[in-house]
Amino acid sequence: MSTTDATQTADNAIGFIGLGNMGGPMAKRLVEAGYSVTVFDLVPEAVERVVADGAKPAASARECVEGADVVLTSLPRPDHVQALMSGNGSGDSGLLSSLEPGTVWVDLTTNRKELVAELAASAPEGVTVVESPVTGAVDGARTGNLTLFIGGDDADLDRVTPILDHLGKVIRCGPLGTGNVVKLVTNQLWFVAAAALGEGFAVGMANGVELPTLWDAILNSVGDSFVARHDAPSIFAGHYDPSFSLDLCLKDLGLLAELGENVSAELPMTTAAHGAFAAAAERYGADVGELHVAKRIEDDAGLSMRMDGDWVPHWEK
Ligand code: NAD
């Protein structure tokens, strides 16, 4: 662990665990920002990619956090975080217990707020926890244009913000838990809009309008949105965006359903979006891209939403 003031951020040694679609490019950006970044993933190729960019490989999660001032995790689901940080229930102690006093653990995973709180409460003396789920997709992770929803104690947020600034815009949400609530609300709105995209195209096409005309009209009307611009091209290109799986969509929708239980009202749009993504996963499997929610409508309606265009996949931008 470095002996300098942790706020002198480039002096912070970083341990980064989980180098998938989001974690890989985020770790690369921190290397490029001048940090010493040690990385670990269960998939050796994921480690090799980031090591080629200048990170140091670790042979295990435990080795990855040795000497780290700040530990970052970007894992798929809460159960992955729980297994890694608090142990697998079969005798292995979790990583959290091995962190040295003075270490901050920043969880970039979209996670269950109760789990984050539980883990924070069980952290060793002097180890603190910040949540920082992100939005902005793989292109945002590559280009440093994510939005990060941070929650935790002010002093810890002050300490890690200069590091997270290299990844995008940091929004302070409040105490631990609020970051994941805010992140999930932004996804709630995305799920509803994304599920509606294919429906809009289907209604237009089934009633005699060409897809290019619909697209032009959407871009120049109240139908325009970030979701339309960022995600409809994945439908037109026919890859349906494999960089965010239906499995992760359903994880977030499940977490949203839990948060919705605290609202004393029906949430029909959110419930309908959940149903639409679940139906797509049932039809095509959970490992496929998120916009299969639109493919299901194409297939059921006998329509093709392929359209010629310069649809550079966002993760290659
Ligand atoms: P991913 O599946 O592409 O990557 C997760 C990585 O974690 C994998 O490489 C996996 O091997 C690794 N991993 C799992 N358990 C591990 C362990 N115990 N030790 C080491 N490595 C382990 O997932 P992703 O798309 O990068 O998403 C990460 C998080 O970010 C998720 O919570 C997701 O909901 C969220 N998120 C994703 C996107 C996106 O567009 N993909 C956008 C915003 C937020």
Short mmCIF file of C-alpha atoms and ligand atoms in Angstrom, two decimals:
data_model
loop_
_atom_site.label_atom_id
_atom_site.label_comp_id
_atom_site.label_asym_id
_atom_site.label_seq_id
_atom_site.Cartn_x
_atom_site.Cartn_y
_atom_site.Cartn_z
CA MET A 1 0.00 0.00 0.00
CA SER A 2 1.36 3.44 -0.85
CA THR A 3 2.33 5.68 2.04
CA THR A 4 1.31 8.95 0.36
CA ASP A 5 -1.95 10.77 0.95
CA ALA A 6 -4.59 8.73 -0.81
CA THR A 7 -6.08 11.88 -2.31
CA GLN A 8 -2.93 12.16 -4.44
CA THR A 9 -4.76 9.82 -6.70
CA ALA A 10 -2.15 8.59 -9.16
CA ASP A 11 -0.27 7.28 -6.11
CA ASN A 12 -3.16 4.97 -5.28
CA ALA A 13 -2.46 1.35 -6.08
CA ILE A 14 -5.59 -0.17 -7.59
CA GLY A 15 -6.73 -3.79 -7.58
CA PHE A 16 -9.41 -4.39 -10.26
CA ILE A 17 -11.48 -7.58 -10.30
CA GLY A 18 -13.94 -8.43 -13.10
CA LEU A 19 -12.69 -7.48 -16.55
CA GLY A 20 -15.75 -8.15 -18.69
CA ASN A 21 -17.55 -5.87 -21.11
CA MET A 22 -17.46 -2.97 -18.63
CA GLY A 23 -14.60 -3.79 -16.26
CA GLY A 24 -12.04 -4.42 -19.03
CA PRO A 25 -12.28 -0.98 -20.63
CA MET A 26 -12.60 0.75 -17.23
CA ALA A 27 -9.40 -0.90 -15.99
CA LYS A 28 -7.67 0.14 -19.22
CA ARG A 29 -8.68 3.77 -18.69
CA LEU A 30 -7.22 3.75 -15.18
CA VAL A 31 -3.94 2.35 -16.54
CA GLU A 32 -3.94 5.13 -19.13
CA ALA A 33 -4.58 7.69 -16.36
CA GLY A 34 -1.28 6.63 -14.77
CA TYR A 35 -2.40 4.35 -11.95
CA SER A 36 -0.69 1.15 -10.98
CA VAL A 37 -3.52 -1.31 -11.71
CA THR A 38 -3.36 -4.99 -10.81
CA VAL A 39 -6.11 -7.06 -12.40
CA PHE A 40 -7.86 -10.39 -11.99
CA ASP A 41 -10.69 -12.21 -13.75
CA LEU A 42 -11.74 -15.84 -13.78
CA VAL A 43 -11.31 -15.72 -17.58
CA PRO A 44 -7.58 -15.65 -18.43
CA GLU A 45 -8.17 -13.97 -21.83
CA ALA A 46 -9.90 -11.06 -20.10
CA VAL A 47 -6.80 -10.59 -17.92
CA GLU A 48 -4.47 -10.86 -20.93
CA ARG A 49 -6.34 -8.10 -22.80
CA VAL A 50 -5.91 -5.57 -19.99
CA VAL A 51 -2.34 -6.67 -19.27
CA ALA A 52 -1.55 -5.93 -22.93
CA ASP A 53 -2.71 -2.39 -22.12
CA GLY A 54 -0.27 -2.08 -19.22
CA ALA A 55 -2.02 -3.60 -16.18
CA LYS A 56 -0.27 -6.09 -13.90
CA PRO A 57 -1.73 -9.61 -13.80
CA ALA A 58 -2.66 -11.32 -10.54
CA ALA A 59 -3.03 -15.08 -10.24
CA SER A 60 -5.95 -14.80 -7.82
CA ALA A 61 -8.38 -12.27 -6.39
CA ARG A 62 -6.41 -12.34 -3.15
CA GLU A 63 -3.14 -11.54 -4.93
CA CYS A 64 -4.94 -8.79 -6.84
CA VAL A 65 -5.82 -6.87 -3.67
CA GLU A 66 -2.48 -7.29 -1.92
CA GLY A 67 -1.04 -3.82 -1.35
CA ALA A 68 -4.02 -2.12 -3.01
CA ASP A 69 -5.25 1.21 -1.64
CA VAL A 70 -8.45 0.97 -3.64
CA VAL A 71 -10.14 -2.25 -4.77
CA LEU A 72 -12.63 -2.07 -7.65
CA THR A 73 -15.04 -4.87 -8.56
CA SER A 74 -17.20 -5.07 -11.70
CA LEU A 75 -19.05 -8.37 -11.48
CA PRO A 76 -22.26 -9.53 -13.16
CA ARG A 77 -24.71 -10.08 -10.31
CA PRO A 78 -25.11 -9.77 -6.53
CA ASP A 79 -24.45 -13.49 -6.05
CA HIS A 80 -21.04 -13.09 -7.74
CA VAL A 81 -20.18 -10.21 -5.40
CA GLN A 82 -21.36 -12.13 -2.37
CA ALA A 83 -19.38 -15.24 -3.30
CA LEU A 84 -16.20 -13.25 -3.90
CA MET A 85 -16.37 -10.85 -0.99
CA SER A 86 -17.97 -12.88 1.79
CA GLY A 87 -17.01 -16.41 0.79
CA ASN A 88 -18.72 -19.27 -0.96
CA GLY A 89 -20.31 -20.89 2.06
CA SER A 90 -18.09 -23.96 1.78
CA GLY A 91 -15.31 -22.86 4.08
CA ASP A 92 -13.52 -20.30 1.89
CA SER A 93 -13.33 -16.96 3.63
CA GLY A 94 -14.19 -13.96 1.52
CA LEU A 95 -11.93 -11.33 0.05
CA LEU A 96 -13.39 -8.58 2.22
CA SER A 97 -11.84 -10.09 5.35
CA SER A 98 -8.39 -10.01 3.74
CA LEU A 99 -8.41 -6.27 2.92
CA GLU A 100 -5.94 -4.18 4.90
CA PRO A 101 -7.11 -1.29 7.09
CA GLY A 102 -7.19 1.90 5.04
CA THR A 103 -8.41 0.14 1.89
CA VAL A 104 -11.54 1.38 0.14
CA TRP A 105 -13.58 -1.19 -1.79
CA VAL A 106 -15.59 0.35 -4.62
CA ASP A 107 -18.22 -1.94 -6.12
CA LEU A 108 -19.05 -0.98 -9.72
CA THR A 109 -21.55 -3.83 -10.04
CA THR A 110 -25.25 -3.04 -10.33
CA ASN A 111 -26.07 -4.63 -7.02
CA ARG A 112 -28.74 -5.22 -4.38
CA LYS A 113 -28.51 -2.37 -1.89
CA GLU A 114 -29.13 -4.66 1.08
CA LEU A 115 -26.17 -6.83 0.09
CA VAL A 116 -23.86 -3.82 -0.19
CA ALA A 117 -24.97 -2.66 3.27
CA GLU A 118 -24.52 -6.16 4.71
CA LEU A 119 -21.00 -6.46 3.30
CA ALA A 120 -20.09 -2.95 4.50
CA ALA A 121 -21.24 -3.88 7.99
CA SER A 122 -19.05 -6.98 7.95
CA ALA A 123 -15.93 -5.23 6.62
CA PRO A 124 -12.87 -5.37 8.87
CA GLU A 125 -12.05 -2.33 11.01
CA GLY A 126 -10.62 0.44 8.83
CA VAL A 127 -11.90 -0.99 5.53
CA THR A 128 -14.60 1.13 3.94
CA VAL A 129 -17.11 0.52 1.16
CA VAL A 130 -18.37 2.71 -1.67
CA GLU A 131 -20.93 1.64 -4.26
CA SER A 132 -20.56 3.01 -7.76
CA PRO A 133 -22.82 1.31 -10.28
CA VAL A 134 -22.42 2.83 -13.72
CA THR A 135 -24.39 3.61 -16.84
CA GLY A 136 -23.29 4.46 -20.36
CA ALA A 137 -22.66 1.04 -21.92
CA VAL A 138 -19.39 -0.27 -23.33
CA ASP A 139 -18.79 2.81 -25.49
CA GLY A 140 -19.02 4.95 -22.35
CA ALA A 141 -16.60 2.64 -20.55
CA ARG A 142 -14.10 2.82 -23.42
CA THR A 143 -14.24 6.57 -23.85
CA GLY A 144 -14.56 7.68 -20.22
CA ASN A 145 -18.13 8.84 -20.70
CA LEU A 146 -19.91 6.72 -18.15
CA THR A 147 -22.11 8.16 -15.45
CA LEU A 148 -21.24 6.76 -12.01
CA PHE A 149 -23.79 6.77 -9.19
CA ILE A 150 -21.79 6.80 -5.99
CA GLY A 151 -23.08 6.15 -2.52
CA GLY A 152 -21.27 5.96 0.80
CA ASP A 153 -19.78 8.12 3.52
CA ASP A 154 -18.65 11.56 2.40
CA ALA A 155 -14.99 11.03 3.32
CA ASP A 156 -14.86 7.80 1.30
CA LEU A 157 -16.61 9.42 -1.64
CA ASP A 158 -14.09 12.29 -1.50
CA ARG A 159 -11.28 9.79 -1.53
CA VAL A 160 -12.39 7.78 -4.58
CA THR A 161 -14.00 10.51 -6.70
CA PRO A 162 -10.69 11.63 -8.28
CA ILE A 163 -10.15 8.05 -9.48
CA LEU A 164 -13.70 7.60 -10.74
CA ASP A 165 -13.52 10.97 -12.53
CA HIS A 166 -11.32 9.21 -15.11
CA LEU A 167 -14.27 6.95 -16.00
CA GLY A 168 -16.94 9.58 -16.51
CA LYS A 169 -19.34 11.88 -14.69
CA VAL A 170 -19.66 11.12 -11.00
CA ILE A 171 -23.03 11.76 -9.34
CA ARG A 172 -23.16 11.67 -5.53
CA CYS A 173 -26.41 9.98 -4.59
CA GLY A 174 -26.13 9.90 -0.80
CA PRO A 175 -25.45 7.17 1.76
CA LEU A 176 -24.62 3.61 0.82
CA GLY A 177 -27.54 2.06 -1.08
CA THR A 178 -28.74 5.19 -2.82
CA GLY A 179 -26.26 4.75 -5.69
CA ASN A 180 -27.80 1.42 -6.64
CA VAL A 181 -31.32 2.80 -6.31
CA VAL A 182 -30.51 5.69 -8.66
CA LYS A 183 -28.76 3.39 -11.14
CA LEU A 184 -31.74 1.04 -11.21
CA VAL A 185 -34.19 3.91 -11.73
CA THR A 186 -32.22 5.01 -14.80
CA ASN A 187 -32.38 1.44 -16.08
CA GLN A 188 -36.10 1.24 -15.27
CA LEU A 189 -36.66 4.06 -17.76
CA TRP A 190 -34.30 2.44 -20.28
CA PHE A 191 -36.12 -0.93 -20.05
CA VAL A 192 -39.50 0.65 -20.71
CA ALA A 193 -38.18 2.66 -23.66
CA ALA A 194 -36.18 -0.22 -25.13
CA ALA A 195 -39.13 -2.60 -24.90
CA ALA A 196 -41.26 -0.01 -26.71
CA LEU A 197 -38.80 0.54 -29.59
CA GLY A 198 -39.64 -2.66 -31.44
CA GLU A 199 -43.33 -2.11 -30.81
CA GLY A 200 -43.18 1.31 -32.44
CA PHE A 201 -41.38 0.00 -35.52
CA ALA A 202 -43.83 -2.91 -35.75
CA VAL A 203 -46.90 -0.68 -35.65
CA GLY A 204 -45.50 1.58 -38.37
CA MET A 205 -44.32 -1.23 -40.64
CA ALA A 206 -47.48 -3.31 -40.26
CA ASN A 207 -49.45 -0.26 -41.38
CA GLY A 208 -47.53 0.37 -44.57
CA VAL A 209 -44.65 2.69 -43.59
CA GLU A 210 -41.06 1.89 -44.63
CA LEU A 211 -38.54 1.49 -41.80
CA PRO A 212 -36.19 4.28 -43.08
CA THR A 213 -39.14 6.68 -43.09
CA LEU A 214 -40.06 5.72 -39.54
CA TRP A 215 -36.45 6.19 -38.42
CA ASP A 216 -36.23 9.65 -40.02
CA ALA A 217 -39.51 10.61 -38.37
CA ILE A 218 -38.44 9.35 -34.94
CA LEU A 219 -35.16 11.26 -35.07
CA ASN A 220 -37.06 14.46 -35.90
CA SER A 221 -39.98 14.21 -33.52
CA VAL A 222 -41.07 13.64 -29.94
CA GLY A 223 -40.23 9.97 -30.55
CA ASP A 224 -36.50 10.82 -30.43
CA SER A 225 -34.53 9.76 -27.35
CA PHE A 226 -31.12 8.63 -26.18
CA VAL A 227 -32.46 5.08 -26.21
CA ALA A 228 -33.62 5.37 -29.83
CA ARG A 229 -30.29 6.79 -31.02
CA HIS A 230 -28.07 4.50 -28.97
CA ASP A 231 -30.01 1.26 -29.28
CA ALA A 232 -32.21 1.14 -32.39
CA PRO A 233 -29.07 0.70 -34.59
CA SER A 234 -28.45 -2.63 -32.80
CA ILE A 235 -31.87 -3.75 -34.09
CA PHE A 236 -31.22 -2.44 -37.61
CA ALA A 237 -27.83 -4.20 -37.73
CA GLY A 238 -29.39 -7.44 -36.45
CA HIS A 239 -26.90 -8.14 -33.63
CA TYR A 240 -29.29 -6.90 -30.91
CA ASP A 241 -26.33 -5.69 -28.77
CA PRO A 242 -24.48 -8.65 -27.24
CA SER A 243 -22.55 -6.28 -24.92
CA PHE A 244 -25.43 -6.38 -22.40
CA SER A 245 -27.11 -9.73 -22.02
CA LEU A 246 -30.76 -10.48 -21.35
CA ASP A 247 -29.51 -12.23 -18.21
CA LEU A 248 -28.17 -8.92 -16.83
CA CYS A 249 -31.40 -7.17 -17.91
CA LEU A 250 -33.42 -9.67 -15.91
CA LYS A 251 -31.09 -9.27 -12.93
CA ASP A 252 -31.73 -5.51 -12.95
CA LEU A 253 -35.47 -5.96 -13.52
CA GLY A 254 -35.59 -8.35 -10.56
CA LEU A 255 -33.79 -5.80 -8.38
CA LEU A 256 -36.22 -3.14 -9.61
CA ALA A 257 -39.17 -5.34 -8.70
CA GLU A 258 -37.74 -5.55 -5.16
CA LEU A 259 -37.43 -1.75 -5.00
CA GLY A 260 -40.95 -1.43 -6.40
CA GLU A 261 -42.31 -3.35 -3.41
CA ASN A 262 -41.60 -0.21 -1.37
CA VAL A 263 -44.00 1.80 -3.55
CA SER A 264 -47.65 1.67 -2.47
CA ALA A 265 -48.94 1.67 -6.04
CA GLU A 266 -48.97 -0.56 -9.11
CA LEU A 267 -46.09 0.05 -11.54
CA PRO A 268 -47.63 -1.35 -14.76
CA MET A 269 -45.00 -0.06 -17.20
CA THR A 270 -42.12 -1.53 -15.23
CA THR A 271 -43.97 -4.81 -14.77
CA ALA A 272 -44.75 -4.97 -18.50
CA ALA A 273 -41.12 -4.28 -19.43
CA HIS A 274 -40.05 -7.09 -17.08
CA GLY A 275 -42.46 -9.42 -18.84
CA ALA A 276 -41.21 -8.43 -22.28
CA PHE A 277 -37.55 -9.09 -21.41
CA ALA A 278 -38.43 -12.36 -19.65
CA ALA A 279 -40.35 -13.53 -22.72
CA ALA A 280 -37.35 -12.74 -24.95
CA ALA A 281 -35.02 -14.69 -22.63
CA GLU A 282 -37.41 -17.63 -22.63
CA ARG A 283 -37.51 -17.61 -26.44
CA TYR A 284 -33.82 -17.02 -27.28
CA GLY A 285 -31.93 -17.87 -24.08
CA ALA A 286 -30.61 -15.46 -21.46
CA ASP A 287 -27.09 -15.12 -22.88
CA VAL A 288 -28.11 -13.19 -26.00
CA GLY A 289 -28.14 -9.40 -26.44
CA GLU A 290 -30.65 -7.14 -24.75
CA LEU A 291 -32.45 -5.98 -27.92
CA HIS A 292 -33.78 -9.48 -28.51
CA VAL A 293 -36.75 -7.89 -26.77
CA ALA A 294 -37.43 -6.34 -30.21
CA LYS A 295 -36.52 -9.48 -32.16
CA ARG A 296 -39.38 -11.31 -30.47
CA ILE A 297 -41.80 -8.76 -31.92
CA GLU A 298 -40.15 -9.05 -35.37
CA ASP A 299 -40.44 -12.82 -35.30
CA ASP A 300 -44.02 -12.91 -34.01
CA ALA A 301 -45.16 -10.26 -36.51
CA GLY A 302 -43.22 -11.73 -39.45
CA LEU A 303 -41.35 -8.44 -39.96
CA SER A 304 -37.67 -7.69 -40.58
CA MET A 305 -36.24 -4.58 -38.96
CA ARG A 306 -32.91 -4.86 -40.82
CA MET A 307 -31.94 -1.56 -42.41
CA ASP A 308 -28.81 -0.58 -44.33
CA GLY A 309 -26.73 2.09 -42.63
CA ASP A 310 -23.42 2.89 -41.05
CA TRP A 311 -24.26 1.06 -37.82
CA VAL A 312 -20.86 0.96 -36.13
CA PRO A 313 -21.42 -1.17 -32.98
CA HIS A 314 -21.22 1.22 -30.03
CA TRP A 315 -18.55 -0.91 -28.33
CA GLU A 316 -16.24 -0.26 -31.30
CA LYS A 317 -16.67 3.52 -31.22
P1 NAD B 1 -19.58 -9.28 -17.94
O1 NAD B 1 -20.28 -10.56 -17.70
O2 NAD B 1 -19.19 -8.89 -19.32
O3 NAD B 1 -18.24 -9.24 -17.05
C1 NAD B 1 -18.17 -9.68 -15.72
C2 NAD B 1 -16.78 -10.30 -15.50
O4 NAD B 1 -16.68 -10.71 -14.13
C3 NAD B 1 -16.53 -11.56 -16.34
O5 NAD B 1 -15.34 -11.37 -17.11
C4 NAD B 1 -16.38 -12.68 -15.31
O6 NAD B 1 -15.44 -13.66 -15.69
C5 NAD B 1 -15.90 -11.89 -14.10
N1 NAD B 1 -16.10 -12.56 -12.83
C6 NAD B 1 -17.23 -13.11 -12.32
N2 NAD B 1 -17.00 -13.60 -11.09
C7 NAD B 1 -15.69 -13.36 -10.81
C8 NAD B 1 -14.84 -13.63 -9.70
N3 NAD B 1 -15.28 -14.25 -8.61
N4 NAD B 1 -13.56 -13.24 -9.77
C9 NAD B 1 -13.07 -12.61 -10.86
N5 NAD B 1 -13.84 -12.31 -11.95
C10 NAD B 1 -15.12 -12.70 -11.92
O7 NAD B 1 -20.49 -8.16 -17.26
P2 NAD B 1 -20.49 -6.60 -17.62
O8 NAD B 1 -21.39 -6.38 -18.78
O9 NAD B 1 -19.09 -6.12 -17.67
O10 NAD B 1 -21.27 -6.03 -16.35
C11 NAD B 1 -20.62 -5.83 -15.10
C12 NAD B 1 -21.60 -5.06 -14.21
O11 NAD B 1 -21.87 -3.78 -14.80
C13 NAD B 1 -22.97 -5.76 -14.06
O12 NAD B 1 -23.41 -5.59 -12.75
C14 NAD B 1 -23.85 -5.03 -15.05
O13 NAD B 1 -25.21 -5.06 -14.68
C15 NAD B 1 -23.27 -3.63 -15.00
N6 NAD B 1 -23.45 -2.83 -16.23
C16 NAD B 1 -23.22 -3.38 -17.46
C17 NAD B 1 -23.38 -2.60 -18.60
C18 NAD B 1 -23.15 -3.14 -20.00
O14 NAD B 1 -23.48 -2.45 -20.97
N7 NAD B 1 -22.59 -4.32 -20.17
C19 NAD B 1 -23.75 -1.26 -18.47
C20 NAD B 1 -23.95 -0.71 -17.20
C21 NAD B 1 -23.79 -1.52 -16.08
#
